[in-house]
C-alpha atoms as a printed R data frame, in Angstrom:
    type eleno elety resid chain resno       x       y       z
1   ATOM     1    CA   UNK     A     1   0.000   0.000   0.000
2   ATOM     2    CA   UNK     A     2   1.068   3.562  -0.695
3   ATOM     3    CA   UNK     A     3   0.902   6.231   2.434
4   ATOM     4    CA   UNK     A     4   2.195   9.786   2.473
5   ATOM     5    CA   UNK     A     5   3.705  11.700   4.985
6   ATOM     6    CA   UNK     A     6   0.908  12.706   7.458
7   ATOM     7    CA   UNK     A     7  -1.078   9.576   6.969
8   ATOM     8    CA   UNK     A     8  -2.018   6.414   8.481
9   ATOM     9    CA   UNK     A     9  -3.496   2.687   7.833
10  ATOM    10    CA   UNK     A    10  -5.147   0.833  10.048
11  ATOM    11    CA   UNK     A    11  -5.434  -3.419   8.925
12  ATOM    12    CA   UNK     A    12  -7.697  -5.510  11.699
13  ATOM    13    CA   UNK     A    13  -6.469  -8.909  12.256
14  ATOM    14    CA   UNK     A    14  -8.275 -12.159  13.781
15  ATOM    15    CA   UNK     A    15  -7.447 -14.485  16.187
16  ATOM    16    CA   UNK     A    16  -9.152 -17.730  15.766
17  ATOM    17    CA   UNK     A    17  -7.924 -20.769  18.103
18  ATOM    18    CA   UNK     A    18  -8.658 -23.888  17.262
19  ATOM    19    CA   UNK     A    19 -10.244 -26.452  18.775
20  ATOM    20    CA   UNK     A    20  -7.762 -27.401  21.554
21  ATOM    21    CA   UNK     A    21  -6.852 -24.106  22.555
22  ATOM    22    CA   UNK     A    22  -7.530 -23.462  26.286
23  ATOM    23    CA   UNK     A    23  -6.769 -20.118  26.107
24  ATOM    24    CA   UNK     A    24  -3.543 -17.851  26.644
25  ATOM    25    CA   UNK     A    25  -2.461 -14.236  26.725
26  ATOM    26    CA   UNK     A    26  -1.860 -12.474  23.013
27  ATOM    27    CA   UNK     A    27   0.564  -9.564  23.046
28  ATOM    28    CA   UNK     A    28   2.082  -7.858  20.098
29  ATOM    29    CA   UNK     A    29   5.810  -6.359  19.636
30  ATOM    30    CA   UNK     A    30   7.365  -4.521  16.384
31  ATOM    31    CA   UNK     A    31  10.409  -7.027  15.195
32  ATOM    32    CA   UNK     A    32  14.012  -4.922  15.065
33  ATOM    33    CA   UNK     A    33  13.666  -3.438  11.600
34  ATOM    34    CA   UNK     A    34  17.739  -3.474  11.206
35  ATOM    35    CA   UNK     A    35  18.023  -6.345   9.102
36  ATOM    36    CA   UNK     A    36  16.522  -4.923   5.474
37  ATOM    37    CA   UNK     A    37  17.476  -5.045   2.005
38  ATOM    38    CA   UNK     A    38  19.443  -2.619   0.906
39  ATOM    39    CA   UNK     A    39  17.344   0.085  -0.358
40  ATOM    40    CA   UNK     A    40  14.343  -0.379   1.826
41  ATOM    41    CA   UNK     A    41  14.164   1.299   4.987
42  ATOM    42    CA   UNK     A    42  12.656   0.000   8.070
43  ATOM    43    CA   UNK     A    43   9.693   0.538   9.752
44  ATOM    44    CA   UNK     A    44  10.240   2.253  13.438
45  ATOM    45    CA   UNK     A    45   8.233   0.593  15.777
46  ATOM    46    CA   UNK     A    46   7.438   4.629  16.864
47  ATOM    47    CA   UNK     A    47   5.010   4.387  13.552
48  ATOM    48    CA   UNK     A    48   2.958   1.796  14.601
49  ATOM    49    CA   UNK     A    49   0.183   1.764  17.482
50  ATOM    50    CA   UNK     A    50  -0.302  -1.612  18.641
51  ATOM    51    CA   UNK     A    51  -2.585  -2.894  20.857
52  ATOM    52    CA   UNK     A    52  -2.488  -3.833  24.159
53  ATOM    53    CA   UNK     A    53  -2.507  -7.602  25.890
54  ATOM    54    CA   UNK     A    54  -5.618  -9.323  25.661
55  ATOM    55    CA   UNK     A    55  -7.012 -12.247  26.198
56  ATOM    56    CA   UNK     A    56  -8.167 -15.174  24.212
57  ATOM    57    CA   UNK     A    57 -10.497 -17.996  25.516
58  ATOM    58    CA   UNK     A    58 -11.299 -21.152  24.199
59  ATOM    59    CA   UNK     A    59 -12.914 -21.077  21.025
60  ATOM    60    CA   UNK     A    60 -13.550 -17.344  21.197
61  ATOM    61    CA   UNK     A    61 -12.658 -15.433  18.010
62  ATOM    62    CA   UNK     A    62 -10.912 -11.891  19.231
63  ATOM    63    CA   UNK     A    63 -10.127  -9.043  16.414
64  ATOM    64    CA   UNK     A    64  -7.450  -6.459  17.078
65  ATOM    65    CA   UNK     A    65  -6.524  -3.419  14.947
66  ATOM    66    CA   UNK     A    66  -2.510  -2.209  14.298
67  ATOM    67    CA   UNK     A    67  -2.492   1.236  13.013
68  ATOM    68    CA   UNK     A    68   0.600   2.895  10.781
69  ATOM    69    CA   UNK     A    69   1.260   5.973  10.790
70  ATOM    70    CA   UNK     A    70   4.308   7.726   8.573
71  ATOM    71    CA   UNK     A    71   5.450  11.011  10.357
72  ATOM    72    CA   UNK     A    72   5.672  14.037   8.172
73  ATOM    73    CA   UNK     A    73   9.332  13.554   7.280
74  ATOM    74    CA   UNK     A    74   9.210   9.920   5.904
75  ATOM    75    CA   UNK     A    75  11.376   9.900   3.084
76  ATOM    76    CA   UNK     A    76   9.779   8.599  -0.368
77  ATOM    77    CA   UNK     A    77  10.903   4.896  -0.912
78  ATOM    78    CA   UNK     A    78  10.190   1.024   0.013
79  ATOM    79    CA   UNK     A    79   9.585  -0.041   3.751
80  ATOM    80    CA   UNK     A    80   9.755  -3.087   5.571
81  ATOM    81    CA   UNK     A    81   9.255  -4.715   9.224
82  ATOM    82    CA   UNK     A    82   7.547  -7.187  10.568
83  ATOM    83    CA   UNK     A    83   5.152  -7.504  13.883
84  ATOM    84    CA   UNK     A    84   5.580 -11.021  16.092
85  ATOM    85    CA   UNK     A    85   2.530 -12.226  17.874
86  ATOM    86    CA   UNK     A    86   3.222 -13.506  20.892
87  ATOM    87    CA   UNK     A    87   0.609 -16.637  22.380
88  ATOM    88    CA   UNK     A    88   1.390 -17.446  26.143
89  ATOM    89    CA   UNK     A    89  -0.185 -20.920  26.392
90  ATOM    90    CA   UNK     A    90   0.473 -21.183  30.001
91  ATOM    91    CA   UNK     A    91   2.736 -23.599  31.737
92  ATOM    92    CA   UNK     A    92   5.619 -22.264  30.064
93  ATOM    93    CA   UNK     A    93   4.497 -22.398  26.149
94  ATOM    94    CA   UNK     A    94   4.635 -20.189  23.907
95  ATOM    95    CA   UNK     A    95   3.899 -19.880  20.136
96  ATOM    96    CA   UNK     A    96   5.291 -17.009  18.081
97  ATOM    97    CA   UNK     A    97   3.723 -15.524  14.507
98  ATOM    98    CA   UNK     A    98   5.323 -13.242  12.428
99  ATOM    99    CA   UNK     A    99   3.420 -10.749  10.595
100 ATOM   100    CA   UNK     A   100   5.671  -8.852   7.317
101 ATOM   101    CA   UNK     A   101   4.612  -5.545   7.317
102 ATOM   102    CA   UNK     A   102   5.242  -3.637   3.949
103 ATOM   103    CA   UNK     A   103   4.363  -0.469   2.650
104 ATOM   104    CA   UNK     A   104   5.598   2.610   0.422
105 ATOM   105    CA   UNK     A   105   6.039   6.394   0.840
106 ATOM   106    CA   UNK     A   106   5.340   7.903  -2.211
107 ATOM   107    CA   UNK     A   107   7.556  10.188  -4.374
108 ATOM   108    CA   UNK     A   108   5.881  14.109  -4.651
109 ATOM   109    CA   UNK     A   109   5.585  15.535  -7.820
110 ATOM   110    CA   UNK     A   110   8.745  18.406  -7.347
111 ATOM   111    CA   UNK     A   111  10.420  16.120  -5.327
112 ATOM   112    CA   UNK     A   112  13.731  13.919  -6.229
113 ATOM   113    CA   UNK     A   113  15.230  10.521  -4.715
114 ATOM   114    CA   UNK     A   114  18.024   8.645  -5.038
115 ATOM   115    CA   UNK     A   115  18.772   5.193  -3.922
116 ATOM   116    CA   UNK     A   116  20.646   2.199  -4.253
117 ATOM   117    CA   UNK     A   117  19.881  -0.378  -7.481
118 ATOM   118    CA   UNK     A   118  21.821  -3.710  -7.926
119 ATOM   119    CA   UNK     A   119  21.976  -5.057 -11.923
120 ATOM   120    CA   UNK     A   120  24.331  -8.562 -12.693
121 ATOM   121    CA   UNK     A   121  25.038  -7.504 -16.663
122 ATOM   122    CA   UNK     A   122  23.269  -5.821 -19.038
123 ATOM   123    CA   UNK     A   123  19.253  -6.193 -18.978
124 ATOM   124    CA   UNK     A   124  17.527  -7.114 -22.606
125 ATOM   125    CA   UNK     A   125  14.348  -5.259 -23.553
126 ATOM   126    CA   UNK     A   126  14.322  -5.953 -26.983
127 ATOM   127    CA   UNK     A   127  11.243  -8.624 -26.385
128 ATOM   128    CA   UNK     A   128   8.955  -6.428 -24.350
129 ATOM   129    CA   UNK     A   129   6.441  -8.567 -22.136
130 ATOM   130    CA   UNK     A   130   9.312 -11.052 -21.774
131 ATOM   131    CA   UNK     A   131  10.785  -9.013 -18.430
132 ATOM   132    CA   UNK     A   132  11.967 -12.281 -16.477
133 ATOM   133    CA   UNK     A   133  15.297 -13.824 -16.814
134 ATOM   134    CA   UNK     A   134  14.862 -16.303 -19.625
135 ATOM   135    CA   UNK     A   135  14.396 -12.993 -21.260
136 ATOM   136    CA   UNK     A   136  17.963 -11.191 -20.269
137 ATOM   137    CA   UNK     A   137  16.507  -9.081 -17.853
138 ATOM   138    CA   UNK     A   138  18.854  -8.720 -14.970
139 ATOM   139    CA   UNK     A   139  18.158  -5.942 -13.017
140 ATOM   140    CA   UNK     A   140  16.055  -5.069  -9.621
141 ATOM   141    CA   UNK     A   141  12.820  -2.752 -10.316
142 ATOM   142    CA   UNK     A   142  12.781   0.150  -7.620
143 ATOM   143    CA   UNK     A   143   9.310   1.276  -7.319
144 ATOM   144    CA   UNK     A   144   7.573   4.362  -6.222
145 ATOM   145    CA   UNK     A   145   4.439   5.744  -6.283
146 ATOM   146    CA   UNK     A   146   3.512   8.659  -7.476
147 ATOM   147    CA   UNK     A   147   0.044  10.801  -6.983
148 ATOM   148    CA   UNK     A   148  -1.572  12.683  -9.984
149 ATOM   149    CA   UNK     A   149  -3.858  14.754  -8.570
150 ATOM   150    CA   UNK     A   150  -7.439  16.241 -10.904
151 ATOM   151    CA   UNK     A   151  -6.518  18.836 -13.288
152 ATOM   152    CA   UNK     A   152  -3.127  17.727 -13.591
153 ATOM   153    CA   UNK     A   153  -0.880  18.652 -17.134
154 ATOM   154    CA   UNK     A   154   1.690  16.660 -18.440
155 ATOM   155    CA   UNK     A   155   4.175  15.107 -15.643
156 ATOM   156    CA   UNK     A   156   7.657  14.398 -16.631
157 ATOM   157    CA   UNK     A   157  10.084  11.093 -14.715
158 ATOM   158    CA   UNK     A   158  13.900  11.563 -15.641
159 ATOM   159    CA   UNK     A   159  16.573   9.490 -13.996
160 ATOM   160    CA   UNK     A   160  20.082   9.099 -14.102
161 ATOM   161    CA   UNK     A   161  23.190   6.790 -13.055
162 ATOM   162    CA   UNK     A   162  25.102   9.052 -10.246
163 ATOM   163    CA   UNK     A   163  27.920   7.911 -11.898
164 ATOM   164    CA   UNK     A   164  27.169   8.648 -15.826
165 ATOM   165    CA   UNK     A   165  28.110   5.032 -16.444
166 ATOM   166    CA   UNK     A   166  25.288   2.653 -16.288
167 ATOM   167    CA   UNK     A   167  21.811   3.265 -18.863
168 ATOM   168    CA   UNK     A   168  18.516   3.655 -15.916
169 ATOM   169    CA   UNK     A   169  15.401   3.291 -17.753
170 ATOM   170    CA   UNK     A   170  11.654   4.289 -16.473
171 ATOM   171    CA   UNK     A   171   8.392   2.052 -16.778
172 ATOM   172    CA   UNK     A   172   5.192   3.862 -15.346
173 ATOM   173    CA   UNK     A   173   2.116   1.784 -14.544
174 ATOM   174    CA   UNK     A   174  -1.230   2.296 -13.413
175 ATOM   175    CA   UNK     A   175  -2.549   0.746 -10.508
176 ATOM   176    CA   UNK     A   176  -4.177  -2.045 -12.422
177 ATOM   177    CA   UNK     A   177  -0.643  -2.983 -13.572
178 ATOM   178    CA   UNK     A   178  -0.994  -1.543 -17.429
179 ATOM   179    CA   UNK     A   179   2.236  -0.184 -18.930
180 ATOM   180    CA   UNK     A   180   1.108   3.792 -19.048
181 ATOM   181    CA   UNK     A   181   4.321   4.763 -20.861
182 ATOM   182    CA   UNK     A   182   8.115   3.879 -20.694
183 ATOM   183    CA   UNK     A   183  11.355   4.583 -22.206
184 ATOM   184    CA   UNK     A   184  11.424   1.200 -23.268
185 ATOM   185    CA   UNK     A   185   8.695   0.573 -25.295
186 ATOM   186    CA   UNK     A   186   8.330   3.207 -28.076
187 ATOM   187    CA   UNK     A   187  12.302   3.323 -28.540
188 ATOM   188    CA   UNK     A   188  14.818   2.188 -31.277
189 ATOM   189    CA   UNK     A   189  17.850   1.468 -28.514
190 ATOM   190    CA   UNK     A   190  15.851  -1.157 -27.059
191 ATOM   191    CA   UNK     A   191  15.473  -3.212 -30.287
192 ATOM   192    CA   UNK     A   192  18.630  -4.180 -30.270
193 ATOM   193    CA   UNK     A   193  19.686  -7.758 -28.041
194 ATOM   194    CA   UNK     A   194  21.914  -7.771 -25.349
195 ATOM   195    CA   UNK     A   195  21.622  -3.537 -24.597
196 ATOM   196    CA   UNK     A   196  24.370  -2.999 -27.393
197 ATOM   197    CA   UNK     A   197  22.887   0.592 -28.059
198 ATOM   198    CA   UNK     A   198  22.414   1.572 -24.359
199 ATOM   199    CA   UNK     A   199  23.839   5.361 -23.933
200 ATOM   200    CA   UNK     A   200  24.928   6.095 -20.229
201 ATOM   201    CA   UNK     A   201  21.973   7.996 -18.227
202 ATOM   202    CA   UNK     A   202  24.179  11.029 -17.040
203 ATOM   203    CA   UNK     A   203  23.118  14.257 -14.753
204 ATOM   204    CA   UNK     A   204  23.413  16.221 -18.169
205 ATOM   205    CA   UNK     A   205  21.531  13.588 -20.292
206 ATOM   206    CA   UNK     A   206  19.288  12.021 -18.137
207 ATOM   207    CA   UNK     A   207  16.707   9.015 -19.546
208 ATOM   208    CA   UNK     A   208  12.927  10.827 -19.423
209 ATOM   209    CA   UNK     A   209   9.475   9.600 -20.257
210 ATOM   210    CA   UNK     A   210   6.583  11.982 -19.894
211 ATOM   211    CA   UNK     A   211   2.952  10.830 -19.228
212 ATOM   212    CA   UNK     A   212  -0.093  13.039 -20.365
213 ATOM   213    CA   UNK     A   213   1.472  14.115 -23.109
214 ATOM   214    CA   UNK     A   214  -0.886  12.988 -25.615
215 ATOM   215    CA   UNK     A   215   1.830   9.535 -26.344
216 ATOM   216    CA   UNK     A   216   1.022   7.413 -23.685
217 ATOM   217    CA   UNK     A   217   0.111   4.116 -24.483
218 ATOM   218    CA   UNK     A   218  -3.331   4.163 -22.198
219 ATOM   219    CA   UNK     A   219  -5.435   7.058 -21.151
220 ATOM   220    CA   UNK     A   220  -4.675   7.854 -17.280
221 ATOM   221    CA   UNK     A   221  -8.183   9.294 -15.365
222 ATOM   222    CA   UNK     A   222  -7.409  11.728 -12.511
223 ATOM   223    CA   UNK     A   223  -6.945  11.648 -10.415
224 ATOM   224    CA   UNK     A   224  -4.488   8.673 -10.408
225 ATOM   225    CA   UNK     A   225  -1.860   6.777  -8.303
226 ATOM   226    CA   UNK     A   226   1.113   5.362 -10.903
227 ATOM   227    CA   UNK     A   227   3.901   2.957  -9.625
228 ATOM   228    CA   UNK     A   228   7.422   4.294 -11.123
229 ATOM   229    CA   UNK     A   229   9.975   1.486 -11.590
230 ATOM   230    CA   UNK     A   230  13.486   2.111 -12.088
231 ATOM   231    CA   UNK     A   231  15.710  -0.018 -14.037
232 ATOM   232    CA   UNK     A   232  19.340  -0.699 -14.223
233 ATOM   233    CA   UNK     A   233  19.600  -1.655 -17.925
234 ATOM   234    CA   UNK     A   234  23.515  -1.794 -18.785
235 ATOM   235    CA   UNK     A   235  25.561  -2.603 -15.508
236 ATOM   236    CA   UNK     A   236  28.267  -4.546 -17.019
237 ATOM   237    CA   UNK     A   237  29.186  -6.794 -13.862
238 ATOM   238    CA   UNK     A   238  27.497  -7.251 -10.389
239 ATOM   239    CA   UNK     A   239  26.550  -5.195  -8.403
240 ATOM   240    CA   UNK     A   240  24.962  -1.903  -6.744
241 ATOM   241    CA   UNK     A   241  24.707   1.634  -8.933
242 ATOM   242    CA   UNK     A   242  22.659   4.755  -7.603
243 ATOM   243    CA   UNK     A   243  20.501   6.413  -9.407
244 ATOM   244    CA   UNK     A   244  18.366   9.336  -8.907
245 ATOM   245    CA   UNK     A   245  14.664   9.793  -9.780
246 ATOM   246    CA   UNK     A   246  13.170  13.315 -10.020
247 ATOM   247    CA   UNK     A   247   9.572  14.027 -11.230
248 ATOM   248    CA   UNK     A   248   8.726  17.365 -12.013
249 ATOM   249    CA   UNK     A   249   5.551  18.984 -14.163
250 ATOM   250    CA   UNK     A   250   6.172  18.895 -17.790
């Protein structure tokens, strides 16, 4: 789920024992968000409001509610943590579930981003709709969303390798998962195999795709959430690049 700065989500979750439950104490506890991929940051267990110990009889559903809320200054990106359940049986047992939390600030239109990307060789786009690894592509997607609000003109996404070396490319898609527009797609580069006519994506020369500019490939209605991806296309050996993502109004 997307949530901006300011707002929260709340998800309600059910406990339902089984048969032979007798009945224990449920408590909740945020997981130590350290341990994350690189590139997504971890969820502070000051975001969440959890509730308190209850109690759960036998064969008595009990629903609880976990709130998130992402403080004003959340930087735009990927986020991860976890919440453990924690079941006290009674005569010293216990029984643990782990709940992966996930969500994702989005990017402001004005706003910029950079972040870490990791690529193993040069990704092939020359069969678009083939983006798995039989197909050459071998590169992580970074995704953000980004809000369009009513009214909006055309919006322009430009990134480039912090570097100059490596070729970033942009794929835009709705919330329904439909390709709005790319910088794969529509151009010549990216018919030919194995990313032979990549050109680096350089501060100067930045790759750029702009949506409702009378190209894209399906109608957008506003207002309208679309999920930016961000691909390494022509890192010639493992490993991470930067890049950095700015959208702007075109």
């Amino acid at each position: 789920d997307d949530v901006a700065p300011g707002e929260a989500r709340r998800q309600r979750f059910l406990v339902h024992p089984g048969v032979a439950f007798a009945g224990g104490m449920v408590s909740l506890v945020v997981e130590d968000p350290v341990f994350q991929p690189h590139g997504v940051f971890g969820i502070p267990a000051s975001w969440f409001s959890l509730p308190k110990p209850f109690k759960v009889g036998p064969g008595t559903d009990r629903a609880f509610d976990v709130t998130v809320k992402v403080p004003s200054d959340a930087a735009p990106g990927t986020y991860g943590g976890a919440l453990v359940v924690d079941v006290d049986l009674g005569g010293g047992v216990r029984q643990k579930v782990r709940l992966p939390v996930q969500l994702f600030v989005p990017l402001r239109i004005g706003a910029a981003v950079s972040a870490p990307i990791w690529a193993s060789e040069p990704t092939d786009y020359s069969l678009v709709g083939f983006e798995n690894p039989l197909g050459d592509v071998f590169t992580d997607w970074m995704a953000y969303p980004v809000r369009i609000p009513a009214g909006s003109g055309p919006v322009e996404f430009s990134v480039y390798d912090t570097r100059g070396e490596d070729h970033m490319d942009i794929f835009v898609f709705d919330e329904g998962g439909q390709e709005v527009d790319s910088t794969v797609t529509p151009f010549a580069d990216h018919a030919v195999p194995a990313g032979l006519a990549y050109a680096p994506s350089t501060e100067q020369d930045p790759t750029t795709v702009t949506l409702l500019d009378g190209n894209d490939l399906i109608d957008l209605e506003l207002p309208a959430t679309v999920w930016v991806m961000v691909s390494d296309s022509s890192r010639p050996e493992p490993g991470f690049s930067t890049f950095r993502l700015a959208v702007r109004r075109g």
